[in-house]
Every structure is written in C-alpha cells, then in structure tokens.
Tab-separated table of C-alpha atoms in Angstrom:
chain	number	residue	atom	x	y	z
A	5	MET	CA	7.504	-1.244	4.485
A	6	SER	CA	6.294	2.208	6.073
A	7	PHE	CA	7.712	5.417	4.582
A	8	ILE	CA	8.802	7.984	7.252
A	9	ASN	CA	8.870	11.445	5.385
A	10	TYR	CA	10.590	13.891	7.716
A	11	SER	CA	10.350	16.854	5.199
A	12	SER	CA	6.679	16.683	5.119
A	13	ARG	CA	6.156	15.288	8.343
A	14	GLU	CA	4.622	12.324	6.908
A	15	ILE	CA	4.228	8.581	7.694
A	16	ASN	CA	2.425	5.919	5.565
A	17	CYS	CA	1.969	2.462	6.284
A	18	LYS	CA	0.358	-0.168	4.204
A	19	ILE	CA	-2.429	-2.729	5.564
A	20	VAL	CA	-3.462	-5.854	3.390
A	21	TYR	CA	-6.702	-7.590	4.043
A	22	TYR	CA	-6.551	-11.392	3.010
A	23	GLY	CA	-8.538	-13.898	2.850
A	24	PRO	CA	-10.520	-16.464	0.685
A	25	GLY	CA	-12.766	-15.478	-2.331
A	26	LEU	CA	-16.278	-13.922	-1.040
A	27	CYS	CA	-15.184	-13.746	2.717
A	28	GLY	CA	-15.976	-9.673	2.908
A	29	LYS	CA	-12.559	-8.209	2.284
A	30	THR	CA	-14.152	-5.582	-0.183
A	31	THR	CA	-17.051	-5.058	2.069
A	32	ASN	CA	-14.635	-4.154	4.865
A	33	LEU	CA	-13.064	-1.396	2.991
A	34	GLN	CA	-16.620	-0.546	1.398
A	35	TYR	CA	-17.953	0.217	4.697
A	36	ILE	CA	-14.834	2.020	6.127
A	37	TYR	CA	-15.148	4.459	2.837
A	38	ASN	CA	-19.010	4.943	3.597
A	39	LYS	CA	-18.422	5.707	7.267
A	40	THR	CA	-15.167	8.226	7.129
A	41	ASN	CA	-15.214	11.778	6.887
A	42	PRO	CA	-14.612	12.921	3.201
A	43	GLU	CA	-11.596	15.080	4.583
A	44	THR	CA	-10.015	11.953	6.023
A	45	LYS	CA	-10.133	9.282	3.197
A	46	GLY	CA	-9.120	9.233	-0.564
A	47	LYS	CA	-10.986	7.523	-3.551
A	48	LEU	CA	-11.977	3.804	-3.033
A	49	ILE	CA	-10.316	2.095	-6.095
A	50	SER	CA	-11.687	-1.240	-7.025
A	51	LEU	CA	-10.003	-3.237	-9.879
A	52	SER	CA	-12.476	-5.599	-10.082
A	53	THR	CA	-14.139	-7.743	-12.884
A	54	GLU	CA	-17.643	-7.085	-14.418
A	55	THR	CA	-19.450	-9.253	-12.098
A	56	ASP	CA	-17.656	-7.402	-9.311
A	57	ARG	CA	-15.166	-9.921	-7.964
A	58	THR	CA	-11.649	-8.278	-7.245
A	59	LEU	CA	-9.320	-8.674	-10.055
A	60	PHE	CA	-6.243	-7.123	-8.547
A	61	PHE	CA	-6.911	-4.978	-5.259
A	62	ASP	CA	-9.004	-2.374	-3.730
A	63	PHE	CA	-7.097	0.365	-2.395
A	64	LEU	CA	-8.363	3.007	0.039
A	65	PRO	CA	-6.240	5.629	1.679
A	66	LEU	CA	-7.011	6.727	5.158
A	67	SER	CA	-5.868	9.619	7.182
A	68	LEU	CA	-5.816	8.849	10.963
A	69	GLY	CA	-4.380	12.110	12.398
A	70	GLU	CA	-1.051	13.320	13.904
A	71	ILE	CA	1.143	11.512	16.099
A	72	ARG	CA	3.976	14.123	17.521
A	73	GLY	CA	3.452	16.163	14.414
A	74	PHE	CA	3.684	13.370	11.947
A	75	LYS	CA	0.587	13.020	10.034
A	76	THR	CA	-0.460	9.415	10.037
A	77	ARG	CA	-1.799	7.827	6.929
A	78	PHE	CA	-2.924	4.137	6.180
A	79	HIS	CA	-3.427	2.556	2.866
A	80	LEU	CA	-5.667	-0.265	2.926
A	81	TYR	CA	-5.552	-3.002	0.291
A	82	THR	CA	-7.514	-6.059	-0.391
A	83	VAL	CA	-6.071	-8.926	-2.379
A	84	PRO	CA	-8.362	-10.762	-5.016
A	85	GLY	CA	-9.379	-13.851	-2.821
A	86	GLN	CA	-10.222	-16.145	-5.518
A	87	VAL	CA	-7.640	-19.107	-5.806
A	88	PHE	CA	-6.337	-18.721	-9.235
A	89	TYR	CA	-5.115	-15.018	-8.915
A	90	ASP	CA	-2.450	-16.178	-6.702
A	91	ALA	CA	0.549	-14.111	-8.832
A	92	SER	CA	-1.450	-10.781	-8.234
A	93	ARG	CA	-1.783	-11.692	-4.439
A	94	LYS	CA	1.693	-11.822	-4.028
A	95	LEU	CA	2.523	-8.610	-5.768
A	96	ILE	CA	-0.076	-6.746	-3.228
A	97	LEU	CA	1.572	-8.166	-0.414
A	98	LYS	CA	5.075	-6.124	-1.229
A	99	GLY	CA	5.971	-3.297	1.218
A	100	VAL	CA	3.067	-4.824	3.747
A	101	ASP	CA	3.127	-3.225	7.436
A	102	GLY	CA	0.094	-5.321	8.613
A	103	VAL	CA	-2.213	-7.970	7.824
A	104	VAL	CA	-6.058	-8.625	8.572
A	105	PHE	CA	-6.977	-11.960	7.677
A	106	VAL	CA	-10.709	-12.116	7.278
A	107	ALA	CA	-12.165	-15.592	7.346
A	108	ASP	CA	-15.702	-16.542	6.346
A	109	SER	CA	-17.634	-18.190	9.188
A	110	GLN	CA	-19.675	-20.558	7.129
A	111	VAL	CA	-18.911	-23.984	7.828
A	112	GLU	CA	-18.574	-25.112	3.925
A	113	ARG	CA	-15.960	-22.316	3.555
A	114	MET	CA	-13.642	-23.682	6.417
A	115	GLU	CA	-11.454	-25.487	4.073
A	116	ALA	CA	-11.227	-22.251	1.533
A	117	ASN	CA	-10.160	-20.357	4.790
A	118	LEU	CA	-7.689	-22.681	5.831
A	119	GLU	CA	-6.009	-23.109	2.326
A	120	SER	CA	-5.934	-19.007	2.295
A	121	PHE	CA	-4.307	-19.027	5.821
A	122	GLU	CA	-1.531	-21.372	4.466
A	123	ASN	CA	-1.555	-19.195	1.318
A	124	LEU	CA	-0.715	-16.057	2.964
A	125	ARG	CA	2.189	-17.528	5.078
A	126	THR	CA	3.786	-18.865	2.063
A	127	ASN	CA	3.136	-15.718	0.328
A	128	LEU	CA	4.508	-13.545	3.069
A	129	GLY	CA	7.406	-16.161	3.475
A	130	GLU	CA	8.299	-15.535	-0.149
A	131	GLN	CA	8.464	-11.712	0.251
A	132	GLY	CA	10.820	-12.338	3.448
A	133	TYR	CA	7.929	-11.953	5.957
A	134	ASP	CA	6.909	-14.167	8.593
A	135	LEU	CA	3.463	-14.780	9.408
A	136	ASN	CA	4.369	-15.132	12.943
A	137	LYS	CA	5.712	-11.784	13.473
A	138	ILE	CA	4.540	-9.327	11.054
A	139	PRO	CA	1.378	-7.348	12.981
A	140	SER	CA	-1.512	-9.112	12.246
A	141	VAL	CA	-5.184	-9.738	13.246
A	142	VAL	CA	-8.045	-12.030	12.675
A	143	GLN	CA	-11.386	-10.997	11.689
A	144	TYR	CA	-14.102	-13.886	11.778
A	145	ASN	CA	-16.625	-12.389	9.303
A	146	LYS	CA	-20.196	-13.341	8.389
A	147	ARG	CA	-21.224	-14.067	11.974
A	148	ASP	CA	-24.970	-13.705	11.482
A	149	LEU	CA	-25.298	-16.493	9.089
A	150	PRO	CA	-27.113	-19.670	10.401
A	151	ASN	CA	-24.333	-21.959	9.612
A	152	ALA	CA	-21.287	-20.072	11.238
A	153	VAL	CA	-18.806	-22.474	12.718
A	154	ALA	CA	-18.214	-22.035	16.398
A	155	ILE	CA	-15.536	-19.061	17.272
A	156	GLU	CA	-13.381	-21.946	19.054
A	157	GLU	CA	-13.281	-24.173	16.080
A	158	LEU	CA	-12.049	-21.110	13.817
A	159	ARG	CA	-9.483	-19.728	16.419
A	160	GLU	CA	-7.919	-23.420	16.731
A	161	SER	CA	-7.571	-23.332	13.098
A	162	LEU	CA	-6.785	-19.746	12.129
A	163	ASN	CA	-5.483	-18.202	14.929
A	164	PRO	CA	-2.481	-20.139	16.603
A	165	ARG	CA	-0.562	-17.070	17.465
A	166	SER	CA	-3.565	-15.805	19.523
A	167	VAL	CA	-3.270	-12.610	17.904
A	168	PRO	CA	-6.340	-9.833	18.312
A	169	GLU	CA	-9.676	-11.636	16.838
A	170	PHE	CA	-12.804	-9.726	16.124
A	171	GLN	CA	-16.275	-11.156	15.240
A	172	ALA	CA	-17.846	-9.207	12.419
A	173	VAL	CA	-20.865	-8.573	10.007
A	174	ALA	CA	-18.996	-6.320	7.335
A	175	PRO	CA	-21.979	-5.374	5.519
A	176	THR	CA	-23.455	-3.581	8.524
A	177	GLY	CA	-20.211	-2.816	10.063
A	178	VAL	CA	-19.991	-5.005	13.187
A	179	GLY	CA	-16.486	-5.565	14.142
A	180	VAL	CA	-15.183	-3.530	10.693
A	181	PHE	CA	-13.764	-0.564	12.575
A	182	ASP	CA	-12.553	-2.528	15.504
A	183	THR	CA	-10.352	-4.972	13.515
A	184	LEU	CA	-8.846	-1.641	11.617
A	185	LYS	CA	-8.096	0.044	14.627
A	186	ALA	CA	-6.498	-2.954	16.363
A	187	VAL	CA	-4.165	-3.581	13.137
A	188	ALA	CA	-3.371	0.174	12.893
A	189	LYS	CA	-2.270	-0.031	16.558
A	190	LEU	CA	0.042	-3.085	15.947
A	191	VAL	CA	1.698	-1.254	13.187
A	192	LEU	CA	2.212	1.654	14.922
A	193	THR	CA	3.584	-0.187	18.105
A	194	GLU	CA	5.971	-2.193	15.914
A	195	LEU	CA	7.247	1.404	14.214
A	196	LYS	CA	7.743	2.512	17.733
A	197	LYS	CA	9.804	-0.955	18.340
A	198	GLY	CA	11.630	-0.454	15.467
A	199	GLY	CA	12.506	2.986	16.171
B	12	MET	CA	12.375	-7.368	4.171
B	13	GLY	CA	13.551	-4.435	2.463
B	14	THR	CA	14.586	-1.660	4.141
B	15	GLN	CA	12.276	1.180	5.293
B	16	LEU	CA	11.943	4.134	2.930
B	17	VAL	CA	12.927	7.227	4.925
B	18	MET	CA	13.044	10.673	3.614
B	19	TYR	CA	15.020	13.871	4.891
B	20	ASP	CA	14.749	17.297	3.756
B	21	GLU	CA	17.903	17.496	1.946
B	22	GLU	CA	17.169	14.560	-0.530
B	23	TYR	CA	13.560	15.592	-0.717
B	24	ASN	CA	14.318	19.221	-1.949
B	25	ARG	CA	16.735	17.634	-4.195
B	26	ILE	CA	14.098	15.096	-5.748
B	27	ASN	CA	11.756	17.879	-5.990
B	28	ALA	CA	13.933	20.047	-7.831
B	29	VAL	CA	14.897	17.231	-10.675
B	30	CYS	CA	11.129	16.848	-10.877
B	31	ASP	CA	10.528	20.547	-11.381
B	32	ARG	CA	13.280	20.669	-13.834
B	33	LEU	CA	12.017	17.719	-15.770
B	34	THR	CA	8.586	18.978	-16.183
B	35	LYS	CA	9.936	22.053	-17.508
B	36	ASP	CA	12.655	20.628	-19.713
B	37	ALA	CA	10.166	18.131	-21.127
B	38	ASN	CA	7.345	20.357	-21.465
B	39	ALA	CA	5.452	17.786	-19.418
B	40	LYS	CA	1.709	18.315	-17.477
B	41	VAL	CA	2.950	16.335	-14.518
B	42	VAL	CA	5.950	14.573	-13.194
B	43	PHE	CA	5.855	12.247	-10.146
B	44	ILE	CA	7.907	9.713	-8.323
B	45	VAL	CA	6.320	6.749	-6.540
B	46	ASP	CA	8.157	3.904	-4.630
B	47	LYS	CA	7.192	0.661	-5.657
B	48	ASN	CA	4.904	-0.030	-2.838
B	49	GLY	CA	2.681	2.565	-4.104
B	50	GLN	CA	4.100	5.564	-1.649
B	51	LEU	CA	3.572	8.955	-3.678
B	52	ILE	CA	7.237	10.689	-3.072
B	53	SER	CA	7.024	13.619	-4.900
B	54	ALA	CA	4.708	15.476	-7.619
B	55	SER	CA	5.315	18.425	-9.678
B	56	GLY	CA	3.672	20.715	-12.466
B	57	GLN	CA	-0.251	20.571	-12.859
B	58	THR	CA	-1.377	18.319	-10.029
B	59	GLN	CA	-4.584	20.216	-8.830
B	60	ASN	CA	-6.761	17.958	-10.534
B	61	ILE	CA	-5.328	14.695	-10.375
B	62	ASP	CA	-6.004	12.097	-7.086
B	63	THR	CA	-2.263	11.596	-6.875
B	64	THR	CA	-2.664	9.118	-4.120
B	65	SER	CA	-4.696	7.127	-6.207
B	66	LEU	CA	-2.321	7.553	-8.937
B	67	ALA	CA	0.560	6.658	-6.955
B	68	SER	CA	-0.968	3.031	-5.951
B	69	LEU	CA	-2.269	2.216	-9.267
B	70	THR	CA	1.434	3.191	-10.784
B	71	ALA	CA	2.647	0.703	-8.329
B	72	GLY	CA	-0.039	-1.849	-9.015
B	73	ASN	CA	0.854	-1.691	-12.834
B	74	VAL	CA	4.773	-1.787	-12.552
B	75	ALA	CA	4.279	-4.763	-10.204
B	76	ALA	CA	2.000	-6.704	-12.767
B	77	MET	CA	4.501	-5.791	-15.406
B	78	GLY	CA	7.358	-6.713	-13.673
B	79	GLY	CA	5.431	-10.169	-12.950
B	80	LEU	CA	4.873	-10.282	-16.650
B	81	ALA	CA	8.705	-9.739	-17.439
B	82	LYS	CA	9.779	-12.562	-15.169
B	83	LEU	CA	7.704	-15.208	-16.906
B	84	ILE	CA	8.969	-14.412	-20.208
B	85	GLY	CA	12.704	-14.508	-18.680
B	86	GLU	CA	13.267	-10.511	-18.279
B	87	ASN	CA	14.059	-9.115	-14.988
B	88	GLU	CA	11.558	-6.345	-15.342
B	89	PHE	CA	10.265	-3.632	-18.053
B	90	PRO	CA	12.062	-0.504	-17.099
B	91	ASN	CA	10.169	1.675	-19.412
B	92	GLN	CA	6.594	1.410	-20.292
B	93	ILE	CA	4.731	4.102	-22.634
B	94	HIS	CA	0.903	4.213	-22.387
B	95	GLU	CA	-0.613	6.339	-25.392
B	96	GLY	CA	-4.149	7.955	-24.811
B	97	ALA	CA	-6.191	10.265	-27.521
B	98	ARG	CA	-4.793	13.560	-25.561
B	99	GLU	CA	-2.830	12.317	-22.601
B	100	SER	CA	-0.136	9.749	-22.281
B	101	LEU	CA	2.027	8.343	-19.554
B	102	TYR	CA	5.790	7.515	-19.653
B	103	MET	CA	6.967	5.067	-16.912
B	104	THR	CA	10.366	4.562	-15.892
B	105	ILE	CA	11.959	2.333	-13.014
B	106	VAL	CA	14.971	4.174	-11.295
B	107	GLY	CA	17.295	1.965	-9.265
B	108	SER	CA	14.960	-0.711	-8.950
B	109	ARG	CA	13.068	0.757	-6.265
B	110	ILE	CA	11.554	4.054	-7.478
B	111	VAL	CA	9.318	4.801	-10.440
B	112	LEU	CA	9.473	8.265	-12.412
B	113	VAL	CA	6.100	8.652	-14.332
B	114	VAL	CA	5.631	11.555	-16.776
B	115	ILE	CA	2.317	12.634	-18.016
B	116	PHE	CA	2.368	14.500	-21.113
B	117	ASP	CA	0.139	15.916	-24.116
B	118	THR	CA	0.596	16.927	-27.552
B	119	ARG	CA	2.595	19.949	-26.646
B	120	THR	CA	5.581	17.818	-26.469
B	121	SER	CA	6.850	14.807	-28.042
B	122	LEU	CA	7.750	11.381	-26.623
B	123	GLY	CA	11.258	11.497	-28.324
B	124	LEU	CA	12.111	14.612	-26.066
B	125	VAL	CA	10.202	13.198	-22.889
B	126	ARG	CA	12.452	10.072	-23.053
B	127	LEU	CA	15.459	12.361	-23.661
B	128	ARG	CA	14.744	14.394	-20.546
B	129	VAL	CA	13.774	11.381	-18.376
B	130	LYS	CA	17.105	9.832	-19.103
B	131	LYS	CA	18.935	12.589	-17.647
B	132	ALA	CA	16.423	12.996	-14.423
B	133	SER	CA	16.424	9.364	-13.668
B	134	ASP	CA	20.488	9.061	-13.388
B	135	GLU	CA	20.243	12.078	-11.140
B	136	LEU	CA	17.354	10.624	-9.344
B	137	GLY	CA	19.044	7.550	-8.960
B	138	LYS	CA	22.089	9.014	-7.227
B	139	ILE	CA	19.878	10.705	-4.973
B	140	PHE	CA	18.165	7.731	-3.800
B	141	GLU	CA	21.508	5.502	-3.427
B	142	ALA	CA	22.721	8.324	-1.216
B	143	LEU	CA	19.305	8.179	0.715
B	144	VAL	CA	19.653	4.683	1.443
B	145	LYS	CA	22.972	4.818	2.550
B	146	LYS	CA	22.348	7.504	4.743
B	147	THR	CA	19.261	5.648	6.069
B	148	ALA	CA	21.402	2.442	6.958
B	149	GLU	CA	23.927	4.642	8.760
B	150	PRO	CA	24.055	3.834	12.400
B	151	GLY	CA	23.159	6.906	14.619
B	152	GLY	CA	20.846	8.391	12.005
B	153	MET	CA	17.916	10.333	12.963
B	154	ALA	CA	15.751	8.847	15.433
B	155	SER	CA	12.400	7.548	14.352
B	156	PRO	CA	9.964	10.030	15.399
B	157	PHE	CA	7.656	6.904	16.801
B	158	ALA	CA	10.570	5.858	19.060
B	159	GLU	CA	8.999	7.985	21.751
B	160	ILE	CA	5.517	7.693	21.236
B	161	SER	CA	3.612	6.273	24.116
B	162	ASP	CA	0.442	3.834	24.144
B	163	ASP	CA	-1.621	7.025	24.910
B	164	ASP	CA	-0.276	8.809	21.620
B	165	ILE	CA	-1.566	5.877	19.695
B	166	ASP	CA	-5.159	5.534	21.763
B	167	ASN	CA	-5.782	8.993	21.116
B	168	LEU	CA	-5.617	8.503	17.397
B	169	PHE	CA	-8.847	6.519	17.782
B	170	SER	CA	-10.407	8.294	20.278
B	171	GLU	CA	-12.403	10.999	17.944
C-alpha cells in the first residue's frame, strides 16, 4: 500500500521480488545496489543465514526522483525463497504495491518455479490481493546457463496474463534494471488510475 | 486490501508534536512512528546518526514476525515489546492496529517512565490516526497528485 505524504511531499511504494529458492532475487537487489548512485539509495539490508540464504528479507530503499513535485521512493524487498519459510513470505507481502516474479530458467527448477508461482497467488490472496490485478512483471533469470528452458515454455507456465517479461542474468545485470523500471512504471500507472 | 495511507499537513504536524513532546517527557533519545508496512511516518530526537529508513523497515519486519508468533499461540498480537541492550534499549508499541510507536532510550531514563509517557502519547496518536483514516475515506478528499501525471512524467523518471 503506497504511502502519500502531502506534508513532506513524498510518495513511497513497496515492491516485492518473489520466486523459488536460489532463483536470484537477492542478486537482483545486490546488482541494483551496486550500480545506483549513493545519493539515491539507502542501505541494503539482508537478513540471511550464515550460508547467505535469505532468512527473512532483503530491503533496499531507492529514490527515483520527482514527479509533479513529489519525491518518489521505492522500497524493494525480497522474500525467502525456500519452501519452509512460507510464514515469513506472507508477512513481507503485506502492503505490497508491485510484484516481480523471478523464475529460475534451469530445467530442473521448473517445478520449483511453478510451486512458487502458485504460492505467490495463494499468499497474495490471503492478504486480499489478486495476482491477476496487482502490478506485476516476470523475470526469466539465469538465461546464460546451458540447461535453460525455452522462453516459450516458461511463458506458458509462468506468465498466463502476459505481463511485461524480461530475460535476465542477474549477476552481470542483464535485464535487472529493465525489470525494475517496468514494475515501477506499472505501480505508478496504477497510482494514477487510483487517483 | 487495506486503505492507502495518506498524510496531510494538519495531522502530520500534530503527530510530530506528539513525538517531540514524548521525546522530551520520557527523556528518550529518539522517538519514531512507522506504519506496519515499513514506511517511516515521523521521527523526533537525535536522529542524525540513525538510518531511519532501515530502522522503519526492520521495525515493521519485527512487529510482523512477532504478530505471526502471537497468532500461533492464540494471541491477536503483542502490543508492547521491549528490547534491552547494554546501553540503548527499544520500546515498541502498536497504536490502533496499524501504526508502531518506537522509543529508543538509554540509562538517562527508566523503562517505567518510558512506559508511562508512551501510554499517554499512544492514546493521542490513536485519535489522530483514526481521524486521518476517516478523512482519507471521505469522498471529495484531496485529489491524488498522481491522477494528473502523464506517461511522459513516468518515463522521465527513468531517463537519466
């Protein structure tokens, strides 16, 4: 749920990166963090285990600039992808304005992608959101790997709504900013409609 | 879906005034107000060396996790939490089910005093936020600044 502050002329929106374990959600945020000007970003917070698996969430605040005199800020969150952290994932979806579903393109992760996608739909539903209506984009990550599934197949399973989709190689940044821009645009467009 | 949180000058000033007074009365280092989704609403006191954005997000994460735990044992939520450090301590209280009031304090004050002052402040804040929710829900309220934006405005954000 975005927060509009007329007094300080700010608008804050929340974007959540969702997807199966090890699909590259945290890597997306790390790349964005490393490539953004220091004055436009806050600290990247990662609540992770000793083996660098996300335990609760990663958080990165970003300022995008001004629209009609309002400072536009995006709070980027990731969820923990591992199946047994479902209770935590639900909490992070609270107040979400836009979702990025990050899919792992490797053939052996197809089932995990599908499970996570359905889990996203269920958990959004529990919070009163509809995956068919909320601003969302899909990122097919790990396109550089030899065992990557054809895009058509991924699309058929994971993008039934034909939302904007991007091919990515998150560690090198391919597709990372395109994905972020697309979801940010959708969120702002939704705000415009809501007004 | 909950309603969008909108803040207007009048309520914002009143909220800031309550925070400033609480900082003084409780002899606290910092007082801040966060919504449960992790958005910082107000901060008062010695905030210069604190990353308030991160603090807001982690507060919301903590309150959400504790709320989840509460439900597991049959409670609705844990409305008050205290975290004691060697030097600094944190007191969190949930106001009107949507807002979290956080007080950071050290040995120059006591938990008892903080609790007492928080109680009064949270009653006042509860009323302000209640009024705010009503105002936001009123038809013909302030138009969203985003109603008028064009696709070009959005594109321009990404052009640099």
